[in-house]
Short mmCIF file of C-alpha atoms in Angstrom, two decimals:
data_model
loop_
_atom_site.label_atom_id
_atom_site.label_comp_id
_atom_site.label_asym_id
_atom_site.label_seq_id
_atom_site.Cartn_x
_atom_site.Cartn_y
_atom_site.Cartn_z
CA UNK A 1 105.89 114.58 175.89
CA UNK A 2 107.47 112.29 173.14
CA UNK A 3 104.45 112.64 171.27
CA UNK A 4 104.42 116.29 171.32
CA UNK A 5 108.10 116.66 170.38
CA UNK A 6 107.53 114.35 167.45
CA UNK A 7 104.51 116.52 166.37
CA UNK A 8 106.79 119.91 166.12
CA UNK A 9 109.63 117.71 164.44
CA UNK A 10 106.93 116.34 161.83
CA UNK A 11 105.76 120.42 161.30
CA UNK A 12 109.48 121.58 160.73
CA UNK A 13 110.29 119.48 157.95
CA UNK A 14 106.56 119.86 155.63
CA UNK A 15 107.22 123.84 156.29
CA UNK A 16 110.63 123.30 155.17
CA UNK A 17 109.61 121.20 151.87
CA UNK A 18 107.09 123.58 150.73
CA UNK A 19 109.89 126.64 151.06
CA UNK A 20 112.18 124.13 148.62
CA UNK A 21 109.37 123.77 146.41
CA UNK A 22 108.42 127.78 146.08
CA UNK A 23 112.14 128.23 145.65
CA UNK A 24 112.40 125.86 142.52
CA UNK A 25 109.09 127.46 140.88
CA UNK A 26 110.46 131.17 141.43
CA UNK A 27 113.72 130.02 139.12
CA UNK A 28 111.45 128.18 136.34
CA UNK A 29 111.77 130.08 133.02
CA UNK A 30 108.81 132.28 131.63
CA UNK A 31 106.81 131.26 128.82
CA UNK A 32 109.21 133.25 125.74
CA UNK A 33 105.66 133.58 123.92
CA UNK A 34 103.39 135.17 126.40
CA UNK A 35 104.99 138.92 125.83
CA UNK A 36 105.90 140.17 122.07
CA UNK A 37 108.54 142.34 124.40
CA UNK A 38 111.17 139.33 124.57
CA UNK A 39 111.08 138.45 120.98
CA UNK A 40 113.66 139.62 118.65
CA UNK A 41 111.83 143.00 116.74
CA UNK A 42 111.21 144.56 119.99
CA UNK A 43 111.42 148.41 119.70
CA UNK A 44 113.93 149.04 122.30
CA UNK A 45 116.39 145.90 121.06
CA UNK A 46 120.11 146.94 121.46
CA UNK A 47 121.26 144.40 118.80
CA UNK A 48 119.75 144.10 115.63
CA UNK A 49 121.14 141.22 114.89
CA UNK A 50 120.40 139.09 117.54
CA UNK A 51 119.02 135.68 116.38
CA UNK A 52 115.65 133.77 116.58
CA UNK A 53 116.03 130.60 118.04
CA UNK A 54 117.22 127.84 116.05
CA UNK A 55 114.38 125.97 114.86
CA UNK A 56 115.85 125.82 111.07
CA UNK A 57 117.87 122.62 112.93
CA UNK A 58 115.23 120.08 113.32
CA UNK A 59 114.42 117.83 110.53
CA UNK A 60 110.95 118.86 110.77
CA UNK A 61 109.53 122.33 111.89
CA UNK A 62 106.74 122.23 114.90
CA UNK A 63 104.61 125.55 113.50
CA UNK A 64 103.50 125.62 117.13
CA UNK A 65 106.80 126.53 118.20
CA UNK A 66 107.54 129.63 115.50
CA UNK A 67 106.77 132.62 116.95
CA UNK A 68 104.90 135.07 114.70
CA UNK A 69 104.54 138.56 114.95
CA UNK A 70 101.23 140.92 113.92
CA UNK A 71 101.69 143.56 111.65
CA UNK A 72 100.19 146.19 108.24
CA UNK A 73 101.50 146.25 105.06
CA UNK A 74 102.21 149.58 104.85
CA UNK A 75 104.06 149.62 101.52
CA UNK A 76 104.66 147.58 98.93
CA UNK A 77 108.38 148.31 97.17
CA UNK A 78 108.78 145.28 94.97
CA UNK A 79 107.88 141.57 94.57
CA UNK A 80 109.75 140.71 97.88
CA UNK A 81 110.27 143.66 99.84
CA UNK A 82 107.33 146.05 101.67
CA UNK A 83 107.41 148.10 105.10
CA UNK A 84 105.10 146.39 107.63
CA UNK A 85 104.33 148.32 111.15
CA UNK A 86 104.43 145.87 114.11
CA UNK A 87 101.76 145.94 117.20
CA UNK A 88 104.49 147.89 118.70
CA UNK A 89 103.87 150.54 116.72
CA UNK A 90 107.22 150.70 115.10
CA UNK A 91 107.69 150.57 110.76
CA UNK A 92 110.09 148.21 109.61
CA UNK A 93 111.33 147.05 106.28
CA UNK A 94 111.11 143.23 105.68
CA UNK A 95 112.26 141.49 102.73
CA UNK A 96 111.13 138.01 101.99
CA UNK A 97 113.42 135.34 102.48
CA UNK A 98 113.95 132.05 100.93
CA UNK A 99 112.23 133.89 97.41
CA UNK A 100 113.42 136.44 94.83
CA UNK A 101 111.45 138.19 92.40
CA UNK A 102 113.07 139.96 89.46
CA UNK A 103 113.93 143.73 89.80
CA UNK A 104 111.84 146.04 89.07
CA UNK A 105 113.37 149.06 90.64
CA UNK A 106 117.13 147.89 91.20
CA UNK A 107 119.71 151.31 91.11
CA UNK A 108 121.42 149.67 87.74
CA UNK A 109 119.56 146.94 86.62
CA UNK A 110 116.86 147.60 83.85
CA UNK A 111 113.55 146.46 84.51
CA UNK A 112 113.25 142.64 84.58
CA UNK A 113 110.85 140.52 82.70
CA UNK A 114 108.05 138.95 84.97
CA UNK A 115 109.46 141.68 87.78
CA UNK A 116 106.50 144.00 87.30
CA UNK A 117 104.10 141.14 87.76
CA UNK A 118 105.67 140.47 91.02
CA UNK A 119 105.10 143.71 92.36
CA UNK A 120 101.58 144.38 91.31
CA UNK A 121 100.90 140.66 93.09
CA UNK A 122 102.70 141.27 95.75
CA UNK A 123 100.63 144.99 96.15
CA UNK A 124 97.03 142.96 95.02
CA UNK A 125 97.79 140.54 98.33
CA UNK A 126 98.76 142.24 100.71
CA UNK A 127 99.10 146.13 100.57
CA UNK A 128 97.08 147.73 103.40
CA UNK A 129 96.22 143.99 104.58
CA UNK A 130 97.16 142.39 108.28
CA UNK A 131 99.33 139.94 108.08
CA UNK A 132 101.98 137.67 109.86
CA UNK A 133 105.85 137.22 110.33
CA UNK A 134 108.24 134.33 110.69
CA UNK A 135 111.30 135.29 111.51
CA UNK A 136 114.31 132.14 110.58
CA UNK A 137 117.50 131.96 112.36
CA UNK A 138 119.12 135.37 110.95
CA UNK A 139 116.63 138.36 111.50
CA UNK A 140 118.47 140.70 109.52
CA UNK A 141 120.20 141.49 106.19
CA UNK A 142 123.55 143.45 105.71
CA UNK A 143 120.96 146.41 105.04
CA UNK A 144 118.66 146.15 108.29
CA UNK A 145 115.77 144.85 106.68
CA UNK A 146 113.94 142.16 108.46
CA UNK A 147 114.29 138.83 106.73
CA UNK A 148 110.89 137.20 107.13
CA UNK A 149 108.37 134.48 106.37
CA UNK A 150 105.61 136.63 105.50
CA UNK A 151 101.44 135.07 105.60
CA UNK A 152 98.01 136.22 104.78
CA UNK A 153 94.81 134.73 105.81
CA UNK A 154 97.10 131.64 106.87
CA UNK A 155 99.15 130.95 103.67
CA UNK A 156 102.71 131.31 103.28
CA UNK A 157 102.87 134.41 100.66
CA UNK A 158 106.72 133.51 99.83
CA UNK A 159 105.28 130.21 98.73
CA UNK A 160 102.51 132.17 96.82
CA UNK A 161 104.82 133.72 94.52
CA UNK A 162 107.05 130.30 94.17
CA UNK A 163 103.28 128.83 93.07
CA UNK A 164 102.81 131.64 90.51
CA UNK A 165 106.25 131.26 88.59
CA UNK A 166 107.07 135.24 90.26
CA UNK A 167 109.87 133.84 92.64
CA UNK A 168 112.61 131.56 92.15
CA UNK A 169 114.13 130.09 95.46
CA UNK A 170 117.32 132.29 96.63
CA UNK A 171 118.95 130.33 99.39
CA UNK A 172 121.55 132.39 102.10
CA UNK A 173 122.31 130.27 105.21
CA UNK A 174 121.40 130.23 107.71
CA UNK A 175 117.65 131.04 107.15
CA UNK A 176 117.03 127.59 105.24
CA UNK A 177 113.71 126.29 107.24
CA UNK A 178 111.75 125.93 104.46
CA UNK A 179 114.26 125.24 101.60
CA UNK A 180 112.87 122.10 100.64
CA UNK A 181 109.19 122.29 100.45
CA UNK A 182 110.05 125.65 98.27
CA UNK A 183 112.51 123.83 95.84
CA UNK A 184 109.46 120.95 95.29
CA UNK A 185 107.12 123.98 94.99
CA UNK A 186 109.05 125.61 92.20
CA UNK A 187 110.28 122.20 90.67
CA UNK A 188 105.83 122.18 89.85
CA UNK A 189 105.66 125.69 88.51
CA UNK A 190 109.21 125.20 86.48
CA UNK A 191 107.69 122.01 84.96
CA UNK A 192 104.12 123.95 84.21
CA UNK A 193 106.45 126.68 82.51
CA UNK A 194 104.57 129.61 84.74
CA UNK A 195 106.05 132.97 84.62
CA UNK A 196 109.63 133.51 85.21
CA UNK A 197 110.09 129.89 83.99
CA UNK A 198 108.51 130.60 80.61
CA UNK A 199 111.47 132.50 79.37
CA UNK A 200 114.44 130.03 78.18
CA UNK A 201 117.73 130.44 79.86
CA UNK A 202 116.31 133.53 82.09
CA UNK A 203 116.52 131.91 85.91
CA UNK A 204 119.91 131.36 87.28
CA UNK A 205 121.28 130.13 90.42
CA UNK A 206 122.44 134.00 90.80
CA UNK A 207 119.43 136.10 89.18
CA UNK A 208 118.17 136.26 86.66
CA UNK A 209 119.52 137.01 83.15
CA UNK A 210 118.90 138.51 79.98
CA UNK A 211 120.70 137.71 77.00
CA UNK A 212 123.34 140.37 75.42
CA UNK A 213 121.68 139.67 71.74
CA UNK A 214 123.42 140.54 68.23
CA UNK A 215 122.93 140.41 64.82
CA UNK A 216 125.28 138.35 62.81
CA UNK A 217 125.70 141.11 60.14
CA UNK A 218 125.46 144.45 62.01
CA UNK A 219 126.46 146.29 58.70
CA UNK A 220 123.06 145.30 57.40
CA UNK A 221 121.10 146.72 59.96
CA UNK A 222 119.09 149.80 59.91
CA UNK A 223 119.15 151.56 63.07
CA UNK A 224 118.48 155.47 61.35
CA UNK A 225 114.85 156.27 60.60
CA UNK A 226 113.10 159.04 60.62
CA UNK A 227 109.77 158.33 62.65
CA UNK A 228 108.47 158.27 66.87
CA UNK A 229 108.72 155.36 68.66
CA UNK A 230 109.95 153.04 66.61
CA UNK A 231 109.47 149.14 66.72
CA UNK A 232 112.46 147.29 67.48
CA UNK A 233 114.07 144.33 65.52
CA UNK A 234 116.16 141.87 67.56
CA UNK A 235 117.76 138.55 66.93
CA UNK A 236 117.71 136.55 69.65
CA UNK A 237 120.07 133.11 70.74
CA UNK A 238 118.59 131.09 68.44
CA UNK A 239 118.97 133.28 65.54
CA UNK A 240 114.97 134.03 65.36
CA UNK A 241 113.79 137.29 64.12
CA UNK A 242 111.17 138.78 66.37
CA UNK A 243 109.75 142.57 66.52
CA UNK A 244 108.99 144.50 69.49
CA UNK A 245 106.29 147.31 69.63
CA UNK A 246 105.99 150.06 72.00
CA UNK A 247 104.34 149.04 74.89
CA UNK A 248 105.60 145.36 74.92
CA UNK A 249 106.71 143.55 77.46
CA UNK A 250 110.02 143.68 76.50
CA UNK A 251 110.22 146.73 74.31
CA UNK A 252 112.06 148.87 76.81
CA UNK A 253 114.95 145.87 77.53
CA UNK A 254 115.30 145.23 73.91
CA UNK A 255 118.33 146.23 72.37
CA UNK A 256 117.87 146.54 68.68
CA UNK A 257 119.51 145.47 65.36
CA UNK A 258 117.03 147.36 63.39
CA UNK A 259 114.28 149.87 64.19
CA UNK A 260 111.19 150.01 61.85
CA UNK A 261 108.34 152.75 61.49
CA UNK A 262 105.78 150.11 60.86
CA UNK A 263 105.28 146.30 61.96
CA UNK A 264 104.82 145.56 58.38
CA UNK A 265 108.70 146.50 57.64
CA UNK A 266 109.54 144.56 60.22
CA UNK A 267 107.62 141.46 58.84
CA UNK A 268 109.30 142.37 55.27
CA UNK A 269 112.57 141.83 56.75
CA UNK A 270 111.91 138.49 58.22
CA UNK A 271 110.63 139.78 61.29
CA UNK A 272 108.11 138.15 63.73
CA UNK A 273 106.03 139.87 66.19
CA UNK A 274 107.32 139.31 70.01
CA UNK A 275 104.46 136.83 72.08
CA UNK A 276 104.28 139.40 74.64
#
């Protein structure tokens, strides 16, 4: 009789360990990567500005951990900014972060030198291509754009146009993961002089900048003459004389202390014909 008893007693308490056990795997979290519908650009998300998870924290960033998302370049705008539609079927606009490229079709800025460049990379790479995104820790700007790590074929393209001299590094906190491998990326194409950093003075902390530049002796300049499209004489910072001819890089920018019918006029008057 003891025996039996002990038997049933010994059947009670394995049934009632394995119900513990089931009960602690049914509260164990899912895996947050197995189903695009959890992450943050879901189509039905009620709050746009919910963030990714903090990552940007660690000293180092575990690429195994960053979730990326599938989508086609739809659109190219600019240098840094295209619309990409998501496996959800849903269009969004992202802008790249951590990079800027100069305008090239900013409301009232001109068109910036090297910006043009950007765009027709930027179109060359990855317009009509799939490609992946990164989202950092804020997913959105103040204008609902997606801010976004942005790669083709495997390669960072943010860190493509750093490499080219198209970018300079624009840092807004929080989304900072990168920051440093991008500074010691441009800090290479800076030294090489590439692009954006071939123009003295033009990259700033806060854009980028053309010079306002003047003649010393504006009642000597001749800005009346009688002829279509005329070539442009401009003094620049260091006092240099240079020339711009339609079609130039900078012809449309320039603002100019003399105009000239022919590039030999221009060279008359001390002129020098602009590099680009």
């Amino acid at each position: 009789m003891k025996k039996i008893i002990l038997v049933f007693l010994t059947f009670f308490l394995l049934a009632g360990c394995a119900e513990e056990n089931t009960s602690r795997d049914s509260t164990t979290k899912p895996d947050q990567n197995s189903d695009i519908g959890t992450t943050a650009i879901e189509e039905d998300q009620q709050n746009p500005s919910q963030e990714a998870p903090e990552s940007a924290e660690n000293d180092s960033v575990d690429n195994s951990q960053v979730n990326r998302f599938n989508g086609n370049v739809m659109n190219v705008v600019d240098g840094d900014t295209m619309d990409i539609q998501f496996e959800n079927g849903k269009e969004e606009r992202v802008r790249l972060v951590l990079v800027d490229t100069p305008e090239t079709k900013h409301p009232t800025k001109p068109v910036q030198p090297f910006g043009p460049e950007a765009s027709a990379f930027t179109k060359e790479m990855l317009a009509g291509k799939n490609v992946q995104v990164e989202l950092d820790v804020q997913e959105r700007d103040q204008y609902g754009r997606i801010l976004a790590y942005v790669y083709i074929d495997g390669k960072m393209f943010n860190e493509l146009l750093l490499e080219k001299g198209l970018a300079r590094v624009a840092v807004f906190p929080p989304n900072t993961r990168y920051v440093d491998e991008f500074y010691a990326i441009q800090k290479k194409a800076q030294e090489a002089k590439l692009g954006i950093w071939s123009i003295e003075d033009y990259v700033t902390d806060n854009g980028y900048i053309i010079q306002e530049e003047t003649g010393e002796n504006q009642s000597s300049t001749n800005t009346n003459i009688d002829c279509q499209n005329p070539i442009k004489g401009n003094i620049n910072s260091k006092n240099e004389k240079i020339y711009h001819v339609p079609g130039g890089q900078y012809y449309d920018i320039t603002k100019a202390e003399e105009l000239f019918c022919t590039e030999q006029e221009a060279v008359n008057a001390g002129y020098r014909k602009s590099q680009r």
